[in-house]
Structure formats: structure tokens, C-alpha cells
JSON list of C-alpha atoms and ligand atoms in Angstrom, two decimals:
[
{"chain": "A", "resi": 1081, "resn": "UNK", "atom": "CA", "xyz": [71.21, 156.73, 35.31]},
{"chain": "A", "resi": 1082, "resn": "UNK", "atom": "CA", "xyz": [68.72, 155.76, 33.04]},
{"chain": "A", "resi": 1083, "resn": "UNK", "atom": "CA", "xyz": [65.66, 158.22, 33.09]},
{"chain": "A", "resi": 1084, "resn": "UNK", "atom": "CA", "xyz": [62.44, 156.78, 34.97]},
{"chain": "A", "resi": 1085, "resn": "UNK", "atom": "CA", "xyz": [60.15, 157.75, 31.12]},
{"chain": "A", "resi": 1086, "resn": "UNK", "atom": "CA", "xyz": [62.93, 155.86, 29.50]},
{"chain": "A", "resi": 1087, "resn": "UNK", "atom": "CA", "xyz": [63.25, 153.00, 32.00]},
{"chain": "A", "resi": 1088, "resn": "UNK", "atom": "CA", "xyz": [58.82, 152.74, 31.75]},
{"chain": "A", "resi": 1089, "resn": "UNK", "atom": "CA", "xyz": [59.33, 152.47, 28.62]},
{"chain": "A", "resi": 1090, "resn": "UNK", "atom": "CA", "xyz": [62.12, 149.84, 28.18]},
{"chain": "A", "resi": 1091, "resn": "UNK", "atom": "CA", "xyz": [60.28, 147.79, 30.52]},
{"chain": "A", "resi": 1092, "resn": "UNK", "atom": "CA", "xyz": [57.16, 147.58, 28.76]},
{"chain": "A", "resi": 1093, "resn": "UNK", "atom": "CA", "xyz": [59.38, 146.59, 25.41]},
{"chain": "A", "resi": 1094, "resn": "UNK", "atom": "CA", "xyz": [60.37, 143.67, 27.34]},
{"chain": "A", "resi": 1095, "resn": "UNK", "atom": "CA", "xyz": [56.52, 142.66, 27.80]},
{"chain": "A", "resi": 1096, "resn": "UNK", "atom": "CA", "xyz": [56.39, 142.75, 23.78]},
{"chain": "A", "resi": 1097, "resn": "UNK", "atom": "CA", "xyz": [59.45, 140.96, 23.02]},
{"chain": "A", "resi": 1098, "resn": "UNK", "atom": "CA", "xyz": [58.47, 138.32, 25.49]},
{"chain": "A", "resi": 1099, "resn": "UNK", "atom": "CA", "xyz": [54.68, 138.27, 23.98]},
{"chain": "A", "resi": 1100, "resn": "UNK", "atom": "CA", "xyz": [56.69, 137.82, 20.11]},
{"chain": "A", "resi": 1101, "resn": "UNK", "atom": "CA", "xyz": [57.89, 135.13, 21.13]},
{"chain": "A", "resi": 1102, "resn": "UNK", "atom": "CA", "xyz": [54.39, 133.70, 22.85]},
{"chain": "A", "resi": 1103, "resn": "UNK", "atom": "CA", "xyz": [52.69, 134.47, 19.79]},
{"chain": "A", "resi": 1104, "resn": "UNK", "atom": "CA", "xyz": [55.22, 132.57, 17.98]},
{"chain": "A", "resi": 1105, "resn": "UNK", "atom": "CA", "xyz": [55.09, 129.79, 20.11]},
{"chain": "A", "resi": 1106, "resn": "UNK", "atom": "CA", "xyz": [51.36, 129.71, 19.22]},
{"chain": "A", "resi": 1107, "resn": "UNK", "atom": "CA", "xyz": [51.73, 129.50, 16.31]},
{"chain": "A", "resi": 1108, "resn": "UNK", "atom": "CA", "xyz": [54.54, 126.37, 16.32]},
{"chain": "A", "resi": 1109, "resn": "UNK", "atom": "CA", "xyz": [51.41, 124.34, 17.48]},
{"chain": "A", "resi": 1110, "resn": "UNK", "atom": "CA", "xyz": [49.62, 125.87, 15.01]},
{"chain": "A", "resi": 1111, "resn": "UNK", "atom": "CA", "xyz": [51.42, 124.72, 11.86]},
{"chain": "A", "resi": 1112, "resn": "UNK", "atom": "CA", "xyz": [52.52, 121.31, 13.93]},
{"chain": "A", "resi": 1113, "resn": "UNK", "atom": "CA", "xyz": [48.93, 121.20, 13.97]},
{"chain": "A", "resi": 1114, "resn": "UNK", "atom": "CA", "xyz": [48.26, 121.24, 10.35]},
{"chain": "A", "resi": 1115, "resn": "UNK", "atom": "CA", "xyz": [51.24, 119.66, 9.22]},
{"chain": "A", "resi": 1116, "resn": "UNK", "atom": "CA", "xyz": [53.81, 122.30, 8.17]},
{"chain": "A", "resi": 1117, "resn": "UNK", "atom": "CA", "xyz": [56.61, 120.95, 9.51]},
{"chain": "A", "resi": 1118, "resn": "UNK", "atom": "CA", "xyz": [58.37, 123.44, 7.91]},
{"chain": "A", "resi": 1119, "resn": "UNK", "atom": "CA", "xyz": [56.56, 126.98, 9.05]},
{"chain": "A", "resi": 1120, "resn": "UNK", "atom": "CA", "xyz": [56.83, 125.40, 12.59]},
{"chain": "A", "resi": 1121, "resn": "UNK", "atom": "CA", "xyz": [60.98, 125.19, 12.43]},
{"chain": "A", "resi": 1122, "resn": "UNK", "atom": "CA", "xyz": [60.66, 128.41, 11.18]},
{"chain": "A", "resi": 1123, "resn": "UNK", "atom": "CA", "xyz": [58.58, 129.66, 14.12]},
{"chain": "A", "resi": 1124, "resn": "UNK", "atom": "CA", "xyz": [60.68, 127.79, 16.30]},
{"chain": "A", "resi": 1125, "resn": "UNK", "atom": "CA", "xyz": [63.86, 129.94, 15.31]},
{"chain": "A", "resi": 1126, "resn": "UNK", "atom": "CA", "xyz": [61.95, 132.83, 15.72]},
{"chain": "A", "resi": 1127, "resn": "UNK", "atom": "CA", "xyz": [60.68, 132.36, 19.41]},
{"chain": "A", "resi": 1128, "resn": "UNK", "atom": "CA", "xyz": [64.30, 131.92, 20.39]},
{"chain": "A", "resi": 1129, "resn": "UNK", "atom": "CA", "xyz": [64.90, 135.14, 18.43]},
{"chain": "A", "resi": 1130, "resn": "UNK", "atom": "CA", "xyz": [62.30, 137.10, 20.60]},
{"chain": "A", "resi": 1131, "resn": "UNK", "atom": "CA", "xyz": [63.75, 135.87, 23.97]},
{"chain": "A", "resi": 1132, "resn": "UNK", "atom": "CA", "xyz": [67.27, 136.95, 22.86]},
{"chain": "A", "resi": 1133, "resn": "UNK", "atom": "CA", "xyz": [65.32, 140.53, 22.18]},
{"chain": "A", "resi": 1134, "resn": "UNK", "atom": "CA", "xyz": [63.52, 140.46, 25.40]},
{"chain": "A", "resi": 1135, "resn": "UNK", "atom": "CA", "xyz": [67.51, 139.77, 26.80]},
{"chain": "A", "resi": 1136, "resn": "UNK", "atom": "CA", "xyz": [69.36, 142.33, 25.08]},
{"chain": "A", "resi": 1137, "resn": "UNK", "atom": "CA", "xyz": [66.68, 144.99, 26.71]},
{"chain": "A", "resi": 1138, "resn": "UNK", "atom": "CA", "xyz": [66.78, 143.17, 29.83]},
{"chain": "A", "resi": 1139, "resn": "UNK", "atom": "CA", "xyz": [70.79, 142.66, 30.12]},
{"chain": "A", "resi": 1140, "resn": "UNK", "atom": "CA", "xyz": [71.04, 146.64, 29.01]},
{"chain": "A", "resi": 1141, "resn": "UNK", "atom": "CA", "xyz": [68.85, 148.05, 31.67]},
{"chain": "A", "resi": 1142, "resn": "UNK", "atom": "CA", "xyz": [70.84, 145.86, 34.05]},
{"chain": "A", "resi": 1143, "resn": "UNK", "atom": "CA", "xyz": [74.14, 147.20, 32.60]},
{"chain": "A", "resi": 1144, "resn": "UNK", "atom": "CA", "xyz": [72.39, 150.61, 33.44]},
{"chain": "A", "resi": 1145, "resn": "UNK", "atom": "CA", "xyz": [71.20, 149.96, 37.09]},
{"chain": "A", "resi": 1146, "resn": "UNK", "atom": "CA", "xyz": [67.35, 150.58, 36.03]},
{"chain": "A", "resi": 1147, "resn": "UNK", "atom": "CA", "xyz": [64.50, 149.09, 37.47]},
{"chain": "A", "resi": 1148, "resn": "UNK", "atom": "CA", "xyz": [63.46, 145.87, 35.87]},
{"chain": "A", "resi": 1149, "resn": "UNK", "atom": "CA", "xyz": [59.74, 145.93, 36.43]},
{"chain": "A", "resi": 1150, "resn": "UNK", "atom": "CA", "xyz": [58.04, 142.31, 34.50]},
{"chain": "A", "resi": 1151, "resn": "UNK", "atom": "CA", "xyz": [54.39, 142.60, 34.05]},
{"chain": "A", "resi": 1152, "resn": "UNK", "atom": "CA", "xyz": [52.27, 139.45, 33.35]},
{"chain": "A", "resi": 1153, "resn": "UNK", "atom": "CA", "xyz": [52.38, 138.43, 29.41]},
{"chain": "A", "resi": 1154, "resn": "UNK", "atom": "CA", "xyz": [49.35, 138.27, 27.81]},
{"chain": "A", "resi": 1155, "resn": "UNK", "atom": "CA", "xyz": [48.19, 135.45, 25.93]},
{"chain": "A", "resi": 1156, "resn": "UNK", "atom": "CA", "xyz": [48.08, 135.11, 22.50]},
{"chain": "A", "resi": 1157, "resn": "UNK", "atom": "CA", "xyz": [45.38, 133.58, 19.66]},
{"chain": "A", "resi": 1158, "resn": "UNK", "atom": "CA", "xyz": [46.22, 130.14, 19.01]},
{"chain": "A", "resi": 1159, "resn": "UNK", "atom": "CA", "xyz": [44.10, 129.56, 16.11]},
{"chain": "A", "resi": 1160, "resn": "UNK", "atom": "CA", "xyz": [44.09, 131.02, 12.45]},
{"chain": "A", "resi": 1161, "resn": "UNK", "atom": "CA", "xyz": [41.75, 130.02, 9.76]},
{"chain": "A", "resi": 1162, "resn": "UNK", "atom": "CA", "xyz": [44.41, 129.52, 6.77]},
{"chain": "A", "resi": 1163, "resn": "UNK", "atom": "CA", "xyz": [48.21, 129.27, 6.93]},
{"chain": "A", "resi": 1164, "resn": "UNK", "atom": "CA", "xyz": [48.48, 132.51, 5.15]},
{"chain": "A", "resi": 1165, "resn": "UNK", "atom": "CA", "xyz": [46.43, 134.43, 8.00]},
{"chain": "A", "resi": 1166, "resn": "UNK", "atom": "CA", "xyz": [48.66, 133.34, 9.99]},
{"chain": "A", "resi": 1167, "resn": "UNK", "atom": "CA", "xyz": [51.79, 134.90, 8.06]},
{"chain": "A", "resi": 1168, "resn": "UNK", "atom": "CA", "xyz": [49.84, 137.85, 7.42]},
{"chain": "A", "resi": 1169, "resn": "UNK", "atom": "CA", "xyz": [49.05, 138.23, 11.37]},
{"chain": "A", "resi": 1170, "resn": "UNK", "atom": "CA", "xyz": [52.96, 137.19, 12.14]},
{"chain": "A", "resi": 1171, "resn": "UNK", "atom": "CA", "xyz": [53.91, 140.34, 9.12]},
{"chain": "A", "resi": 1172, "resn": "UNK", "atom": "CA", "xyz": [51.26, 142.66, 11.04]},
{"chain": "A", "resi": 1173, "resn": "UNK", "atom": "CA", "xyz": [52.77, 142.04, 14.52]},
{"chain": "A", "resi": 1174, "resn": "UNK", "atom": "CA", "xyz": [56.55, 142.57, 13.04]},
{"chain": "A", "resi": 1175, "resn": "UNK", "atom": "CA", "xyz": [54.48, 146.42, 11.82]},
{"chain": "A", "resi": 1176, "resn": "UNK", "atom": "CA", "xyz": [53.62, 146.82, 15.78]},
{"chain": "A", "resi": 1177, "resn": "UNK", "atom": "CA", "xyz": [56.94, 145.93, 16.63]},
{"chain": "A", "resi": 1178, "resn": "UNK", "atom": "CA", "xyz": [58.76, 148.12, 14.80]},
{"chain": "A", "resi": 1179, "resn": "UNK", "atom": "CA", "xyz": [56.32, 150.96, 15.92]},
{"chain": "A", "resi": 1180, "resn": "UNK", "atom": "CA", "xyz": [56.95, 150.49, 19.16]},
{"chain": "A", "resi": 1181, "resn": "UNK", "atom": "CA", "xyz": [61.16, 150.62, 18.28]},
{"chain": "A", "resi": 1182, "resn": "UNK", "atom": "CA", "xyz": [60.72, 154.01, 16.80]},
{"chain": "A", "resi": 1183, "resn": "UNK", "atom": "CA", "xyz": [58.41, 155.46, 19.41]},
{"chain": "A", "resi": 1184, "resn": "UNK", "atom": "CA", "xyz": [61.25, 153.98, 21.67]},
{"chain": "A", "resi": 1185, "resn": "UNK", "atom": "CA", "xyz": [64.01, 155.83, 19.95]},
{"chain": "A", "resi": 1186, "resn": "UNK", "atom": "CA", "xyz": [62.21, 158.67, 19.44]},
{"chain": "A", "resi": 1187, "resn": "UNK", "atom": "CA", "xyz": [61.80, 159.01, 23.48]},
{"chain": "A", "resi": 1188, "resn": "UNK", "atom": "CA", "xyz": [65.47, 158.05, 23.78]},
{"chain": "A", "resi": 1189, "resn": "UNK", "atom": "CA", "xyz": [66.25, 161.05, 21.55]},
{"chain": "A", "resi": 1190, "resn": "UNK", "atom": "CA", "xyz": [63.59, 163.25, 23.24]},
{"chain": "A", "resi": 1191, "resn": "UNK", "atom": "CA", "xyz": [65.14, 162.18, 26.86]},
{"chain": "A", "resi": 1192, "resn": "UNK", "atom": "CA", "xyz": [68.76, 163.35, 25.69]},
{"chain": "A", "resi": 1193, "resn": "UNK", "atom": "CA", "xyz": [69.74, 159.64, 26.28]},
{"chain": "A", "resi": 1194, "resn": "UNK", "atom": "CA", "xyz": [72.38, 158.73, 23.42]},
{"chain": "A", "resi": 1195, "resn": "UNK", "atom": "CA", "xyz": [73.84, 155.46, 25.40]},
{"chain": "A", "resi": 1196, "resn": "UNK", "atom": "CA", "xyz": [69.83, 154.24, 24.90]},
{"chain": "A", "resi": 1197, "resn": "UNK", "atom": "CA", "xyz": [69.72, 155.20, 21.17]},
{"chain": "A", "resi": 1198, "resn": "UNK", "atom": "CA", "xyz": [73.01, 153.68, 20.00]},
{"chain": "A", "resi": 1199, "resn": "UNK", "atom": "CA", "xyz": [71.33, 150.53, 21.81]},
{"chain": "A", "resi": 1200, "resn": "UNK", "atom": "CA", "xyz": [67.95, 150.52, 19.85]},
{"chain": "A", "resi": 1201, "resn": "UNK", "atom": "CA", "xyz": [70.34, 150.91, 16.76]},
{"chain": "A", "resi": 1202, "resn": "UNK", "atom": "CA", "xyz": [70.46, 147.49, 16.40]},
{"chain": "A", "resi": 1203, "resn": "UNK", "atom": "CA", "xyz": [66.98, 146.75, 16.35]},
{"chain": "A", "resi": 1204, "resn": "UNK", "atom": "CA", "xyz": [66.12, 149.52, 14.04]},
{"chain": "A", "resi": 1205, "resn": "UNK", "atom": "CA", "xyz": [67.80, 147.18, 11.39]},
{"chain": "A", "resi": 1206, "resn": "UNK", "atom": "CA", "xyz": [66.52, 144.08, 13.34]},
{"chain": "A", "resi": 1207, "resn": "UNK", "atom": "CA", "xyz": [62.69, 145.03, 12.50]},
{"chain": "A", "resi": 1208, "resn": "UNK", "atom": "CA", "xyz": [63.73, 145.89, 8.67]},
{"chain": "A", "resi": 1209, "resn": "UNK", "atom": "CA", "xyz": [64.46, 142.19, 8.47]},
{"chain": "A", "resi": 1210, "resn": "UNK", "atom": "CA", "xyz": [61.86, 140.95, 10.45]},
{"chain": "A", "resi": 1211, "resn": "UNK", "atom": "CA", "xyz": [59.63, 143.12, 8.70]},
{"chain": "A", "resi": 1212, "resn": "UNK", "atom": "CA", "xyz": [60.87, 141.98, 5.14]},
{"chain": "A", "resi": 1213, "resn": "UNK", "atom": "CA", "xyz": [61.16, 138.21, 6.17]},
{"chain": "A", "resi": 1214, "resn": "UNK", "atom": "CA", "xyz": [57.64, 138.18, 7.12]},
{"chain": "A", "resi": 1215, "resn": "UNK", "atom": "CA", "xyz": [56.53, 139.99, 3.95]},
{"chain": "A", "resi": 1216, "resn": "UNK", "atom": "CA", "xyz": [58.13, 138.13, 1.66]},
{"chain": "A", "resi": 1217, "resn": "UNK", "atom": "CA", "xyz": [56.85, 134.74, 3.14]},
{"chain": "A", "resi": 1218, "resn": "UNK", "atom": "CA", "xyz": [52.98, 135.82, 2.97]},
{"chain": "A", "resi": 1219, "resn": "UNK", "atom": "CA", "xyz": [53.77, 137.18, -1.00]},
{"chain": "A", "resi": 1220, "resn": "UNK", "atom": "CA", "xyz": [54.67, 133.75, -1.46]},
{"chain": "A", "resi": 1221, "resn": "UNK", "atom": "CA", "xyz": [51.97, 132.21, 0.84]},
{"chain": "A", "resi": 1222, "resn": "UNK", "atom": "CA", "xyz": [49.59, 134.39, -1.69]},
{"chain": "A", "resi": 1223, "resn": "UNK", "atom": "CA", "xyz": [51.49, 132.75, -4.89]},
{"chain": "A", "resi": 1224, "resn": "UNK", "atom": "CA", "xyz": [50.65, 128.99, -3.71]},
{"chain": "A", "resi": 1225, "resn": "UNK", "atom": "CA", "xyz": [46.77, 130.21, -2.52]},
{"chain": "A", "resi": 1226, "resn": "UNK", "atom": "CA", "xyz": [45.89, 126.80, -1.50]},
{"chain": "A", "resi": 1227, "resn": "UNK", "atom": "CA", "xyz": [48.09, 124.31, -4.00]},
{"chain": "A", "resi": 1228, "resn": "UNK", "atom": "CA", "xyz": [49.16, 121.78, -1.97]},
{"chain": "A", "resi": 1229, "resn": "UNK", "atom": "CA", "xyz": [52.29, 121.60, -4.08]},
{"chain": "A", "resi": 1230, "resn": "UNK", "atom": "CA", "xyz": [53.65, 124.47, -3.90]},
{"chain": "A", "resi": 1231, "resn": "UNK", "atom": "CA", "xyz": [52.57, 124.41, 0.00]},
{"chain": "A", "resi": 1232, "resn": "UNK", "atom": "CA", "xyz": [54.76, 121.35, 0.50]},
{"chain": "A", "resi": 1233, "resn": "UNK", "atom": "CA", "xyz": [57.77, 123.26, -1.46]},
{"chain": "A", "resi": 1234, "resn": "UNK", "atom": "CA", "xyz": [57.14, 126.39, 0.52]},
{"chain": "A", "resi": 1235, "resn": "UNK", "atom": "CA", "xyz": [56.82, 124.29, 3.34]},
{"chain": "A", "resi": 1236, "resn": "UNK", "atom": "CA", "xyz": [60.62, 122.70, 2.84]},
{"chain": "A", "resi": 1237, "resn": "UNK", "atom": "CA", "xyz": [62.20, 126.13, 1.96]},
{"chain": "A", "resi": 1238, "resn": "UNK", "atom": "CA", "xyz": [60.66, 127.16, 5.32]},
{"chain": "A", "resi": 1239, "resn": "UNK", "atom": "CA", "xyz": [62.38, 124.68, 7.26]},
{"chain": "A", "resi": 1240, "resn": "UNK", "atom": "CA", "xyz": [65.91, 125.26, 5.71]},
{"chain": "A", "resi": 1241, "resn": "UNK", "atom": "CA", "xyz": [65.88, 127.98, 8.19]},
{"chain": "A", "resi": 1242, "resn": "UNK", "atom": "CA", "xyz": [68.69, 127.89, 10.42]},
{"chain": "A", "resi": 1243, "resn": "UNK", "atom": "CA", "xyz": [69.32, 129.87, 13.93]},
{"chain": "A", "resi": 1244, "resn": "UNK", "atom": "CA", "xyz": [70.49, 132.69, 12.54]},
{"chain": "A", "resi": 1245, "resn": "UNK", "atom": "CA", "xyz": [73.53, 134.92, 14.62]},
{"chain": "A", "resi": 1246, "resn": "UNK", "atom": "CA", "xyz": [70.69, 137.69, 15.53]},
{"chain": "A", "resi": 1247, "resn": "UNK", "atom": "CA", "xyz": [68.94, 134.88, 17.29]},
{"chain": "A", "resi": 1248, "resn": "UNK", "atom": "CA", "xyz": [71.93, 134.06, 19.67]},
{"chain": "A", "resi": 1249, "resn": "UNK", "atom": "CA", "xyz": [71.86, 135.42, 22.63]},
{"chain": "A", "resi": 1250, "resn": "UNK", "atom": "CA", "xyz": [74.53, 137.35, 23.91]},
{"chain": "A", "resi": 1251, "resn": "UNK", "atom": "CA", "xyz": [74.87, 137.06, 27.73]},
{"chain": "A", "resi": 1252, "resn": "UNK", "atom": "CA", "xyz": [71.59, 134.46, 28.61]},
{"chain": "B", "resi": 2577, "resn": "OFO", "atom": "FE1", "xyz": [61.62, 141.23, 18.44]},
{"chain": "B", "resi": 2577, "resn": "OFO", "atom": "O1", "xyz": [61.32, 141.38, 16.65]},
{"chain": "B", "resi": 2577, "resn": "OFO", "atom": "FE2", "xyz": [59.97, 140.27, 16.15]},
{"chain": "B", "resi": 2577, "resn": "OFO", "atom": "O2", "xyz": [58.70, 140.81, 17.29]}
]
């Protein structure tokens, strides 16, 4: 049996995997909004990505017989003044995220719970690549500054994106 700490915890990770992919979402209608076709697939891809997080905790706990406790979701900005605020603020929530792994792991460890940190395992290496992703587009957000050009180029690479096999869910 999952420990009540741990199962608090796990719960509340749910609640930021499920705002991810709000906060995404928001930002779909932002780029649709300003014509980036391209950051909005990308966004797209990645909202589906945060509900198959916000599953993987959910089908675990389940697997576990702990108490699935959802809170409300709170809502996110849905404005940013330039496209590359909004990759920076996408980058800076990827820095929460993966805070709020560790601190998970580190309680999982603390709690004498190994089942719980084999399980975060995977998104240990998750947030390296969401953290990187997100870098690397705002370094090259910063490159273009506000050449519509190289927007529209970055804007095509960005939509090349495809669903990638961390985004599929396992057991919706
Ligand atoms: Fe679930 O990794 Fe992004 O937020």
C-alpha cells in the first residue's frame, strides 16, 4: 500500500500534469492566434503529451489501490506579449516540472517506497527532454528576434513535429 505522504503527493502531480497540458492548450490559441501554424502543432503534441503524464500517475496509483483525490485545475494565462515569451514561459514551466519530479522522488526515496521510484524513473529522463526541447526552441526563438523569415522557417520546422512514442498513452 502506497503511503498516505506519497499518495498526497502523487495526487497533487496529477493537478500539474493536467495544468501542462492547460497551459499548453493556451497557448495553441495563442500561436493560432498570431499565425504560427507551426508552434501551435507543436503545442498540440505536447498537450496530448501532458494528459498521457497525468495517466501514467493516475493508472499507477490505481495499479496501487491509492486514493485518487482530483482537485480543480487552475487556469492558465492565455496571452503573451511576443512568441518568444511564450517559449521562454513554456521552458520555465518544464524547470517547475521537473522540480516537482525530484521533490517527488526524493519523498519516494525518503518513504522507503522503491515500486514509486522505479516509476518516476521514467520521467526523470522525460523532463531532461522536455527541459532541452524547450530550451533549444527559445535559443532559436532568440536567433530570429523578430525576422519574419526566419519566424516562418522556425515556424515550419516547428510543425514537422510528430506525436512522438512518449506522448502515447499507455492504458487511456
Ligand atoms: Fe509532464 O512534462 Fe511537461 O510539463
Amino acid at each position: 500500500m502506497m503511503k498516505p505522504e506519497i499518495q498526497t503527493a502523487m495526487n497533487a502531480q496529477i493537478n500539474e500534469e493536467l495544468f501542462s497540458a492547460y497551459l499548453y492548450a493556451a497557448m495553441v490559441n495563442y500561436f493560432e492566434e498570431i499565425n504560427l501554424k507551426g508552434a501551435a502543432k507543436w503545442m498540440r503534441i505536447q498537450v496530448q503529451e501532458e494528459m498521457a503524464h497525468a495517466h501514467k500517475f493516475f493508472e499507477y496509483m490505481v495499479s496501487r489501490n491509492a486514493k485518487i483525490i482530483l482537485k480543480a485545475i487552475n487556469g492558465p494565462k492565455s496571452d503573451w506579449k511576443s512568441p518568444l515569451a511564450a517559449w521562454e514561459a513554456a521552458y520555465k514551466h518544464e524547470c517547475h516540472i521537473t522540480e516537482c519530479i525530484n521533490r517527488l522522488y526524493a519523498k519516494a526515496s525518503d518513504m522507503k517506497d522503491p515500486a514509486t521510484m522505479q516509476f518516476l524513473d521514467w520521467f526523470v529522463n522525460e523532463q531532461v527532454e522536455e527541459e532541452s526541447n524547450t530550451s533549444d526552441i527559445v535559443a532559436q526563438m532568440k536567433m530570429v528576434k523578430d525576422a519574419p523569415g526566419g519566424l516562418f522557417l522556425l515556424d515550419r520546422e516547428l510543425a514537422a513535429r510528430t506525436t512522438g512514442a512518449a506522448a502515447a498513452p499507455e492504458a487511456v
